[in-house]
Tab-separated table of C-alpha atoms in Angstrom:
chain	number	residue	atom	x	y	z
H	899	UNK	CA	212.658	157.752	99.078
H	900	UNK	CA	212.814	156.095	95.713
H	901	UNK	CA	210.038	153.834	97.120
H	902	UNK	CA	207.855	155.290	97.925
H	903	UNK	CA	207.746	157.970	94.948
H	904	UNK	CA	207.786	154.756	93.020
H	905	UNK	CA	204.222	153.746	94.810
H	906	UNK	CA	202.857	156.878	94.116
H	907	UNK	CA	203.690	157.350	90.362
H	908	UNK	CA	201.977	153.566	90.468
H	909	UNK	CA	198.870	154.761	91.719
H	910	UNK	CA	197.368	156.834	88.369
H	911	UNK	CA	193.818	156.389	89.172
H	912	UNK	CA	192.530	157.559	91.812
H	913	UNK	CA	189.773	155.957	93.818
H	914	UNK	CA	187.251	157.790	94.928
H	915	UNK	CA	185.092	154.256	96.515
H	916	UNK	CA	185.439	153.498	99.800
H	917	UNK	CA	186.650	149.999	100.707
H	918	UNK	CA	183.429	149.355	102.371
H	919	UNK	CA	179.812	150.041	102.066
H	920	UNK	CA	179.077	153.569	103.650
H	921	UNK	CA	175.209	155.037	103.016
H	922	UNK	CA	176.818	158.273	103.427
H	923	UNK	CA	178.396	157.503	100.562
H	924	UNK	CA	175.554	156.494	98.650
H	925	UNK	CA	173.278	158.935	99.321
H	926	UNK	CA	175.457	161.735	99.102
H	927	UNK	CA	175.119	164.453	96.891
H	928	UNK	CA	177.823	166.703	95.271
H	929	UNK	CA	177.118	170.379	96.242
H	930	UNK	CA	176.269	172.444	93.186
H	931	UNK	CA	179.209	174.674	93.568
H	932	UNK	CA	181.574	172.167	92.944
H	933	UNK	CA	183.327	171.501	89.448
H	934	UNK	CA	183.251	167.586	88.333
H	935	UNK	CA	183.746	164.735	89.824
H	936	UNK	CA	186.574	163.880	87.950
H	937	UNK	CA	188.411	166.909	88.229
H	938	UNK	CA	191.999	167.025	89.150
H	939	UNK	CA	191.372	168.495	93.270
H	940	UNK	CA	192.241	166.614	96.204
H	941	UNK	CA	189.416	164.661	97.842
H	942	UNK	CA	189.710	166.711	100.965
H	943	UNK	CA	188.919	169.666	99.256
H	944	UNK	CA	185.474	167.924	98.448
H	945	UNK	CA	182.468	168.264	100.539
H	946	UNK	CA	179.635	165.419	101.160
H	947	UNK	CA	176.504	166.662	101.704
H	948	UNK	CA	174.412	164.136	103.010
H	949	UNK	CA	170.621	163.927	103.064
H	950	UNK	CA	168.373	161.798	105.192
H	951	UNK	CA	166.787	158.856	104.307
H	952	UNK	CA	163.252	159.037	102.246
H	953	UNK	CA	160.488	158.134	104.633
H	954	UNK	CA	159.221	154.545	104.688
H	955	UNK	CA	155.591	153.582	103.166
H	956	UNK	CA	152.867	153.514	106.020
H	957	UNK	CA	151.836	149.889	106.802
H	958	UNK	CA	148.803	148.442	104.561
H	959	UNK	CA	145.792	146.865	106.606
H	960	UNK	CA	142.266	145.944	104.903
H	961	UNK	CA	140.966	149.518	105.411
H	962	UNK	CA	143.735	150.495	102.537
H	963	UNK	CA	143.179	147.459	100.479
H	964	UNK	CA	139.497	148.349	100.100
H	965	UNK	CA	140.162	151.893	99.682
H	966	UNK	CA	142.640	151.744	97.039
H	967	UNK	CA	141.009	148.518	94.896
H	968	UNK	CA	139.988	149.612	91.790
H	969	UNK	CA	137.901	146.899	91.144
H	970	UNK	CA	134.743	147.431	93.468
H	971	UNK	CA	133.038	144.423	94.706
H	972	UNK	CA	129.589	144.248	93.395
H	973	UNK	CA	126.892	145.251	96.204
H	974	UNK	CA	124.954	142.284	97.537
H	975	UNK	CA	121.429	144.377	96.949
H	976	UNK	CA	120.885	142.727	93.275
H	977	UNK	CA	121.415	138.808	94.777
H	978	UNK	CA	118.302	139.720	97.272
H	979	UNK	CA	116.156	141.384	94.874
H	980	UNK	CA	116.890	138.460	92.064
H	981	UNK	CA	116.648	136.250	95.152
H	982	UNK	CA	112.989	137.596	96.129
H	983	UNK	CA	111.923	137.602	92.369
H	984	UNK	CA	112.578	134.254	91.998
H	985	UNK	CA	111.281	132.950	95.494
H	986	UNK	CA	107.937	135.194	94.066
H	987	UNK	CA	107.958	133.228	90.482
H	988	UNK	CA	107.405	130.054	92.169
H	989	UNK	CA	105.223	130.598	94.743
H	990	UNK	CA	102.947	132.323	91.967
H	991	UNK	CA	103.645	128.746	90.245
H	992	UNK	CA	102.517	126.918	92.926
H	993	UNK	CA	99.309	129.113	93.415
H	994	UNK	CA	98.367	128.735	89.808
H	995	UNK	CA	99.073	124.889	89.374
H	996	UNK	CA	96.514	124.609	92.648
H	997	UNK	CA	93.933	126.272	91.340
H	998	UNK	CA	94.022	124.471	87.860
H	999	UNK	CA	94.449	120.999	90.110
H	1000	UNK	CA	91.080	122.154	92.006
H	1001	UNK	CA	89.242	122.978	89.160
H	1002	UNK	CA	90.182	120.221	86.854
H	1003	UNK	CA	89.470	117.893	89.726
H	1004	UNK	CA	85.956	119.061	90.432
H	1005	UNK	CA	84.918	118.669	86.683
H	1006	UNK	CA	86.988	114.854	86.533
H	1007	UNK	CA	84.674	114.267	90.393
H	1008	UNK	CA	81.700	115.499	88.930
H	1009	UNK	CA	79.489	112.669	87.504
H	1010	UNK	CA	76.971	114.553	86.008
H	1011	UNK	CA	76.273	118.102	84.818
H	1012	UNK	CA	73.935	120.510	87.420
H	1013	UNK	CA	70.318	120.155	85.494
H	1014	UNK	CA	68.095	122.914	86.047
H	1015	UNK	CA	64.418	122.789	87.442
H	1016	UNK	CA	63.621	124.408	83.607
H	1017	UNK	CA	65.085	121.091	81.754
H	1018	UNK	CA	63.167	118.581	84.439
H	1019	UNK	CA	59.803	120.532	83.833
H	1020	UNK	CA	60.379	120.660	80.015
H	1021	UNK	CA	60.724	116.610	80.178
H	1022	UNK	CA	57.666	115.982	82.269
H	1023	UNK	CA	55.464	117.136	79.305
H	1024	UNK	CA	55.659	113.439	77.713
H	1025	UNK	CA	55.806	110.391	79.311
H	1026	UNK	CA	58.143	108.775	75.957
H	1027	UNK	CA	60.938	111.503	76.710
H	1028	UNK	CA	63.992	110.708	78.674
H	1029	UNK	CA	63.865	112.430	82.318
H	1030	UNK	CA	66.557	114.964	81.744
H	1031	UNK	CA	68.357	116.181	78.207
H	1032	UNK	CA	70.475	113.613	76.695
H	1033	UNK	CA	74.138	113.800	78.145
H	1034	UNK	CA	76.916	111.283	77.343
H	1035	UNK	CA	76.781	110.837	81.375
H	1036	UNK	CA	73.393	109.703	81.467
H	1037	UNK	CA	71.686	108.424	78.741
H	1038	UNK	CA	71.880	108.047	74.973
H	1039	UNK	CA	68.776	107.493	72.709
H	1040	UNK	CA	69.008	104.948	69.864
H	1041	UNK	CA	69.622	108.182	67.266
H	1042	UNK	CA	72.563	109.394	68.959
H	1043	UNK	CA	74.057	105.570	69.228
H	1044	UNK	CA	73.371	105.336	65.930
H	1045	UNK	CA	75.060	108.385	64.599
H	1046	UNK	CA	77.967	107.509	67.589
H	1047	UNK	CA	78.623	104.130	65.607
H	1048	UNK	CA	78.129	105.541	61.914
H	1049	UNK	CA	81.220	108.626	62.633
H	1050	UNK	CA	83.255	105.818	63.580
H	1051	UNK	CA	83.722	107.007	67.669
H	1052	UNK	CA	85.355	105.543	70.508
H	1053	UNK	CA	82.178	103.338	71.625
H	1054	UNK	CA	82.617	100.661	73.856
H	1055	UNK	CA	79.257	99.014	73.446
H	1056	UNK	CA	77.689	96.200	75.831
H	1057	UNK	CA	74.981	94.177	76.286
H	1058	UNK	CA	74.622	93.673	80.179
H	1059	UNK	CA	73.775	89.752	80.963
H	1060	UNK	CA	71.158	89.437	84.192
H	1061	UNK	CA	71.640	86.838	86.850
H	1062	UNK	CA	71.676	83.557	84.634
H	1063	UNK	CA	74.221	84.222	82.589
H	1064	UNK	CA	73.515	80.886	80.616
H	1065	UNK	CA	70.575	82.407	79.243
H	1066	UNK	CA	71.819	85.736	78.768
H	1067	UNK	CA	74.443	84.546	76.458
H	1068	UNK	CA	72.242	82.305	74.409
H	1069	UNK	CA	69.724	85.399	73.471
H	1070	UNK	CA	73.150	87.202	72.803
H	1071	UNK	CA	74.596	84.592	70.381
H	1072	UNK	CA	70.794	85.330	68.689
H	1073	UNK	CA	70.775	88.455	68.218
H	1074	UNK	CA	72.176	91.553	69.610
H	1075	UNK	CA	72.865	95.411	68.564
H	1076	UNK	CA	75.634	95.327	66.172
H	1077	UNK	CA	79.626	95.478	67.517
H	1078	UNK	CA	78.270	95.039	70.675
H	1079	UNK	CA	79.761	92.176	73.431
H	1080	UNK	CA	78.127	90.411	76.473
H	1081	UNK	CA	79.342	92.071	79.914
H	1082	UNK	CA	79.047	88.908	81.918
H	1083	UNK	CA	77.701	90.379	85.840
H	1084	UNK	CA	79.513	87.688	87.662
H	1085	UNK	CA	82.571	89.273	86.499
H	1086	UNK	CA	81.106	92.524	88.453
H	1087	UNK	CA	80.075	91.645	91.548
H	1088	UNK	CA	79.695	88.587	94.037
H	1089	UNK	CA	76.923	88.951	96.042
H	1090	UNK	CA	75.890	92.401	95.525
H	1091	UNK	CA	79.516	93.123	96.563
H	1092	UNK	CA	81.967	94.567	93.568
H	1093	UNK	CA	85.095	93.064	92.231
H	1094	UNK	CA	88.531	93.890	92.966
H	1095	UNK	CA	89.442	96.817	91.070
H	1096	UNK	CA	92.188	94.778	89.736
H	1097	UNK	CA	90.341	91.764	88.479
H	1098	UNK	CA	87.815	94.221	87.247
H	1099	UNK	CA	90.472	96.299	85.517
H	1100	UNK	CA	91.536	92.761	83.654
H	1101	UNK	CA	88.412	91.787	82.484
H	1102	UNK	CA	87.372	95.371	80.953
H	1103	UNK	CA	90.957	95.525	79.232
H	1104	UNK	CA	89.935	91.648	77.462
H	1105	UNK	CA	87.011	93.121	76.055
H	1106	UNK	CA	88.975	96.358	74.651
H	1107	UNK	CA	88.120	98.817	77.138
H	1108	UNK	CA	90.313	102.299	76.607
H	1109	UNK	CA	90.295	104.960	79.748
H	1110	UNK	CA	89.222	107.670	76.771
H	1111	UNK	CA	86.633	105.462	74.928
H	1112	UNK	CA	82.388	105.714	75.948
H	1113	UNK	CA	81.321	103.030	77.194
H	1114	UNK	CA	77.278	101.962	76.516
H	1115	UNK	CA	75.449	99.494	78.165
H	1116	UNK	CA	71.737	98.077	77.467
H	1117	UNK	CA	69.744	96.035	78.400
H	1118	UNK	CA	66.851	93.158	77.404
H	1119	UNK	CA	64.087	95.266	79.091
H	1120	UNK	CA	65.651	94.744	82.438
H	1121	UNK	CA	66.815	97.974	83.678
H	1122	UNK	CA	68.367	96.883	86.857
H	1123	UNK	CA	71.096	94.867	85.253
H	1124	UNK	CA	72.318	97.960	83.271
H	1125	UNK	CA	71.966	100.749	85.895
H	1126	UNK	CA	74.244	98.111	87.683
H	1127	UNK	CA	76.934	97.600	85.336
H	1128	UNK	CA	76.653	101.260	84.789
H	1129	UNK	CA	77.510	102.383	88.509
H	1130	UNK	CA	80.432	99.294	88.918
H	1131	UNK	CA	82.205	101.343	85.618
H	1132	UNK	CA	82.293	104.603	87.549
H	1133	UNK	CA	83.152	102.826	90.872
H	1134	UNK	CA	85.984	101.631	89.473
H	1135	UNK	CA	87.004	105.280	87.685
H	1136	UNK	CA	85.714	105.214	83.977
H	1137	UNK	CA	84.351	108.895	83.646
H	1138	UNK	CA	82.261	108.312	80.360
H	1139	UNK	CA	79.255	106.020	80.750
H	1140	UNK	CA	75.612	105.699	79.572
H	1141	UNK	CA	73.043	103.717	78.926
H	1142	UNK	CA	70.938	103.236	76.199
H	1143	UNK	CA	67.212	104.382	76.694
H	1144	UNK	CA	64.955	101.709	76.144
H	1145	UNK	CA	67.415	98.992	75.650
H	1146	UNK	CA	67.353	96.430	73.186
H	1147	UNK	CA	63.775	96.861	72.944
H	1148	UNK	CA	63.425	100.343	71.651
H	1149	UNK	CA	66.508	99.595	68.972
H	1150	UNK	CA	64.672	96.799	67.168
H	1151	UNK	CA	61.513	99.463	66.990
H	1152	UNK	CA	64.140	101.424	65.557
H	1153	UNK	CA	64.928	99.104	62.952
H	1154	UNK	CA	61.556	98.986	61.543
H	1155	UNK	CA	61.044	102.576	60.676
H	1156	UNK	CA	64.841	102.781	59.209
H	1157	UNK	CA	67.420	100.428	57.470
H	1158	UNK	CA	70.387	102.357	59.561
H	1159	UNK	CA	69.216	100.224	62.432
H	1160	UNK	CA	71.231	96.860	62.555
H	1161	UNK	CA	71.471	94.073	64.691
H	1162	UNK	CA	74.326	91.132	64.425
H	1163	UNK	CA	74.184	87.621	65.641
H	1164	UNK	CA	76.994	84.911	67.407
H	1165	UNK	CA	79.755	86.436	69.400
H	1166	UNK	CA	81.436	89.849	68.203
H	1167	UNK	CA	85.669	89.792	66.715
H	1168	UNK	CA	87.847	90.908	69.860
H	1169	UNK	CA	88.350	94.416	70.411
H	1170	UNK	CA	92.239	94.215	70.983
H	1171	UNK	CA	93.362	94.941	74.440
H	1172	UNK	CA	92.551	97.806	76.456
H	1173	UNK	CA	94.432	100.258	78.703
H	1174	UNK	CA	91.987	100.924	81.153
H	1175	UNK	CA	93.641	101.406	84.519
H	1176	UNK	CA	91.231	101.152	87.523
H	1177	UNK	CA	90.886	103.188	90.870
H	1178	UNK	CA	88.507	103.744	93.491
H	1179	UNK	CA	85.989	106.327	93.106
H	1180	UNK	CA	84.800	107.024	96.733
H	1181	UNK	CA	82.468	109.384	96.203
H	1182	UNK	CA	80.127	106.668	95.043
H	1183	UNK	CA	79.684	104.328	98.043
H	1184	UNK	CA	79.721	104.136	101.572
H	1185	UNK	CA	80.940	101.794	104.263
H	1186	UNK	CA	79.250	100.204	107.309
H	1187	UNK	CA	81.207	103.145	109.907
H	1188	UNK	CA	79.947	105.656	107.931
H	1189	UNK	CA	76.413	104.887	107.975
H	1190	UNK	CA	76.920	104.029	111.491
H	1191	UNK	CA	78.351	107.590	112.622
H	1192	UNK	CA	75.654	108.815	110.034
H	1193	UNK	CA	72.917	107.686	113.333
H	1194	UNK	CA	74.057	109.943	114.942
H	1195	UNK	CA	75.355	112.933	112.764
H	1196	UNK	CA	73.049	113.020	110.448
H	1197	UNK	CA	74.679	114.405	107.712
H	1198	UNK	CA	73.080	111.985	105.165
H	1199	UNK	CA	69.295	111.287	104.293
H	1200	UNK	CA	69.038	107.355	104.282
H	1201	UNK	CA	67.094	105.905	101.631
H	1202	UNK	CA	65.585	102.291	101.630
H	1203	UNK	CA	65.206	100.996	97.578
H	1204	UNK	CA	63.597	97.721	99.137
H	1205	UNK	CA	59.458	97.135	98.678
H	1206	UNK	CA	57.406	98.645	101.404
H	1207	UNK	CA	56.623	95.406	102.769
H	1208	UNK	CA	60.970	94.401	103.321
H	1209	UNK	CA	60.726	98.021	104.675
H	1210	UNK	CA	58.337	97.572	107.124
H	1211	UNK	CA	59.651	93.826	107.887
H	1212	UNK	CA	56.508	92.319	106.858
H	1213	UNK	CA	57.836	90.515	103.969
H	1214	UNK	CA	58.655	86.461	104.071
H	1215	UNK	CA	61.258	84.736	103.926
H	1216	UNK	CA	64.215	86.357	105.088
H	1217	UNK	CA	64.597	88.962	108.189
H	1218	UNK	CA	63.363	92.350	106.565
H	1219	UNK	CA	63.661	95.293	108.365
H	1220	UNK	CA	65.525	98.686	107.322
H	1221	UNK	CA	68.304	101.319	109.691
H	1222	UNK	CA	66.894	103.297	111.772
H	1223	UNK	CA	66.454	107.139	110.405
H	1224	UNK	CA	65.685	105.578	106.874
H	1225	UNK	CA	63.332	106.514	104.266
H	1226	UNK	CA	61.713	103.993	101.715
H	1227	UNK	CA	61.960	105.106	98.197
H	1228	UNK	CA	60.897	101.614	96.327
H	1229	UNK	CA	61.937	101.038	92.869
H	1230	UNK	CA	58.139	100.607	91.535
H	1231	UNK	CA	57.942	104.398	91.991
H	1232	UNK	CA	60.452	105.510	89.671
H	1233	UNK	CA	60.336	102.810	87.136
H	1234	UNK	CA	57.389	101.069	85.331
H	1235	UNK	CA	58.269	97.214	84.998
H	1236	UNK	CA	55.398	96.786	82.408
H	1237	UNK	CA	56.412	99.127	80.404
H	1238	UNK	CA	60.164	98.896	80.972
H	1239	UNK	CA	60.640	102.659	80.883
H	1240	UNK	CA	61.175	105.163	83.655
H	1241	UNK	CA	58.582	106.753	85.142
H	1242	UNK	CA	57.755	110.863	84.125
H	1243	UNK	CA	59.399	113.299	85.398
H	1244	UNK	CA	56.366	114.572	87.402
H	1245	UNK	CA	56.239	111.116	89.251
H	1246	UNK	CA	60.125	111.060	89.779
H	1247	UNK	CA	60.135	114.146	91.548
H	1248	UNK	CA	56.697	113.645	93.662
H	1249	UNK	CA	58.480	110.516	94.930
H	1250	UNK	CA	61.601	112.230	96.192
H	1251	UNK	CA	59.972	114.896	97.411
H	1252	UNK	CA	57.604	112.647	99.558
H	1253	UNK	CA	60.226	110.942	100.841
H	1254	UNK	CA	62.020	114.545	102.269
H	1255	UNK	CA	64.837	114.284	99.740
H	1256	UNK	CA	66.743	117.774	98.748
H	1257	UNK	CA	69.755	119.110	96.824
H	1258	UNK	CA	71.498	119.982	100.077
H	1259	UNK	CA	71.718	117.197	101.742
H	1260	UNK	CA	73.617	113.942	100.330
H	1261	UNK	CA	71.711	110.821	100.043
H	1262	UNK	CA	73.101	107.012	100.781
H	1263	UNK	CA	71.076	104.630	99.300
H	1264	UNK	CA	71.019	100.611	100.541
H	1265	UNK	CA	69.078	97.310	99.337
H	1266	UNK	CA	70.174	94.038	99.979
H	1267	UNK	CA	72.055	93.214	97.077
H	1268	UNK	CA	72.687	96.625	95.686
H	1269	UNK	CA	70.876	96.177	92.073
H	1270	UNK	CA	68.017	97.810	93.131
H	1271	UNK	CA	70.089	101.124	94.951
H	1272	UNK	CA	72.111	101.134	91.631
H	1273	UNK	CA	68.752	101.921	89.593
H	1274	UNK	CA	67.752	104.282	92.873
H	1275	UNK	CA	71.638	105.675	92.721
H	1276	UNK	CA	70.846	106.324	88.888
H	1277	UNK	CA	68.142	108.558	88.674
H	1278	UNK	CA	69.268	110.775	92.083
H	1279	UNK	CA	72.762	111.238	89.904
H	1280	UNK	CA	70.375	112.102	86.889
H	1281	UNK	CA	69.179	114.788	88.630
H	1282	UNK	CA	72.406	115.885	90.442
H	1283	UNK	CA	71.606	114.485	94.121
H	1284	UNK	CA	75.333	113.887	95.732
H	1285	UNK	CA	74.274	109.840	96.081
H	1286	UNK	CA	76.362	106.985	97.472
H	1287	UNK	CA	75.594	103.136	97.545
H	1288	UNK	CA	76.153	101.463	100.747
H	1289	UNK	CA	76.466	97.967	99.287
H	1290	UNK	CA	76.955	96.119	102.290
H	1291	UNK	CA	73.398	96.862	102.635
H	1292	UNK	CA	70.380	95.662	105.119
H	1293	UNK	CA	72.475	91.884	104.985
H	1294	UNK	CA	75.578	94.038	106.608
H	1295	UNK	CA	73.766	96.635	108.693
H	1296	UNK	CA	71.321	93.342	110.329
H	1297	UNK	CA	74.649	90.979	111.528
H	1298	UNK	CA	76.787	94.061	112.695
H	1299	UNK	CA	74.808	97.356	113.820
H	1300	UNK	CA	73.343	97.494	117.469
H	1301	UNK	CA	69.755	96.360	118.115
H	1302	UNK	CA	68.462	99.857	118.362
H	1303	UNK	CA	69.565	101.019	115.343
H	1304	UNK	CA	67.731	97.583	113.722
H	1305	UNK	CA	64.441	98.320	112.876
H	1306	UNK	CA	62.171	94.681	112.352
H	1307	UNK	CA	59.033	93.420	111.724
H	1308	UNK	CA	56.479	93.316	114.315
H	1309	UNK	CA	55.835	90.069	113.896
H	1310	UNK	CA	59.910	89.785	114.857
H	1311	UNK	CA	59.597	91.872	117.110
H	1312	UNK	CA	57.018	89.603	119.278
């Protein structure tokens, strides 16, 4: 007895947690009639009132996740509209950087500016007048050269040499228009066939030949020579060339009415070296296939700058003849030999037109050697004809082109 009211005076505190984990327990709740918790009743006289657990979260899938993120992706409708507006930009680019391309192109392709029937008619009224009004493409008087060389332009002025070169030089060393150099025509053409574009770009550059500068060639009275050198420049790309009316000739007139007229002697200072970069300008000749598909196209008017008697194959000498389909459009009737000037407009234009030449229809032009279809070439471009050199000429066309497409003398013939 002593014992066990010893054990129980021990115990002073009473414990009200169970020895093991009971949710009951936990989540019990004291009912509100009760006193404290720490009052002095027996535990039995205490009652548990137990509740039920709280209900669990629903699940979260990707419907929630979109539903309840306050941070909104962005809707894709502003990437295709920026997307669209920028595709648009540079299309509109595109479109704009073609049209410049075409239009700049057709003015850098265009040798010569459209001259009207008004300008032609104006020139015919004096013999002493150039054909058509004086362009930097076509030709420059000795005023405008003059005033050219006193403002201190880009001139790149030569003297073109004729076939013996020996001789050219010589009358060059004696006199010759001031800052101007020889333009030697071996270095232009073997044959009556042009250069390389390469060797021709090296020679121009030693002799200080810019892409940007003017180039001006003359002559000693022999027009055939310059009209040459003239069409090998814009073969090989230079866009600026002309030649100077009346040549040498009409300069040294010139100098006797005014002292602003000069003339130098022995070979000019070097110019420095030039940048001029060739190409191949093919809207000035014409090759052997294309005047062959030409027979039978006919898409191009053929003109023949040989004499009327290599036309007709009468000549001697050589086996004359001319293509079939050609017309003969000699170089006596456009320019005056005597008088080393070309011949009026009135004259110019009667000989085209006799010869069935129009505006809408381009024009290849042959010889044998090409000199004489460069002066030919000249005066069509003067007056805006679309005109090609075939410089393989009658020499080319005679080896190569079928017999019926030959035609020869009668006396070959027989």
């Amino acid at each position: 007895m002593l014992s066990m009211h010893e054990s129980e005076d021990y115990k002073t505190v009473k414990e009200t947690q169970k020895e093991y984990e009971d949710l009951d327990f936990y989540y019990g709740e004291v009912s509100a009639c009760e006193g404290d918790s720490h009052s002095s009743r027996p535990d039995s006289s205490r009652r548990i009132v137990v509740n039920s657990l709280p209900p669990l979260p629903p699940p979260l899938n990707p419907t929630h996740l979109a539903i309840h993120n306050t941070k909104k992706k962005p809707s894709p409708r502003w990437r295709v509209i920026l997307l669209s507006a920028i595709i648009t930009i540079v299309f509109l680019i595109l479109v704009i950087a073609i049209i410049l391309l075409l239009l700049f192109g057709s003015r850098t392709n265009a040798p010569y500016p459209r001259i009207s029937r008004d300008e032609v008619s104006n020139d015919a009224q004096s013999s002493n007048s150039p054909i058509l009004p004086k362009k930097y493409e076509v030709d420059v008087t000795p005023n405008h050269l003059l005033t050219l060389l006193i403002t201190k332009r880009k001139i790149c002025l030569f003297e073109a040499s004729t076939g013996d070169e020996d001789r050219s030089r010589e009358q060059f060393l004696t006199e010759h228009i001031e800052s101007a150099q020889l333009l030697y025509h071996s270095n232009l053409s073997h044959s009556g066939v042009p250069v390389h574009p390469l060797q021709f770009q090296r020679y121009v550059r030693s002799l200080g030949v810019d892409s940007d500068c003017h180039v001006v060639i003359y002559d000693r009275g022999q027009m055939i020579w310059s009209t040459y050198a003239a069409w090998v420049f814009k073969l090989f790309g230079h866009q600026k060339v002309s030649i100077l009316s009346g040549g040498l000739l009409v300069w040294k007139t010139q100098m006797a009415r005014s002292a602003q007229y000069h003339t130098d002697s022995g070979d000019e200072p070097s110019a420095g070296q030039g940048n001029f970069l060739s190409s191949w300008n093919q809207s000035m000749v014409i090759t052997f296939d294309d005047v062959l598909l030409n027979t039978e196209l006919r898409n191009y008017d053929i003109v023949d700058a040989q004499t009327k008697e290599e036309f007709s194959g009468e000549a001697s000498g050589a086996l004359y003849g001319h293509i079939e389909g050609a017309v003969n459009v000699p170089v006596d009737t456009l320019y005056d030999w005597k008088l080393n000037k070309w011949r009026s407009a009135a004259e110019i234009e009667s000989a085209l037109k006799n010869a069935g030449l129009t505006h809408s229809k381009p024009v290849i032009i042959y010889c044998s050697t090409s000199l004489r279809s460069s002066m030919v070439w000249w005066v069509l471009r003067r007056l805006n004809y679309d005109a090609r050199v075939y410089f393989g000429g009658w020499p080319e066309w005679v080896v190569r082109a079928p017999d019926e497409l030959k035609v020869l003398g009668k006396h070959i013939v027989e």
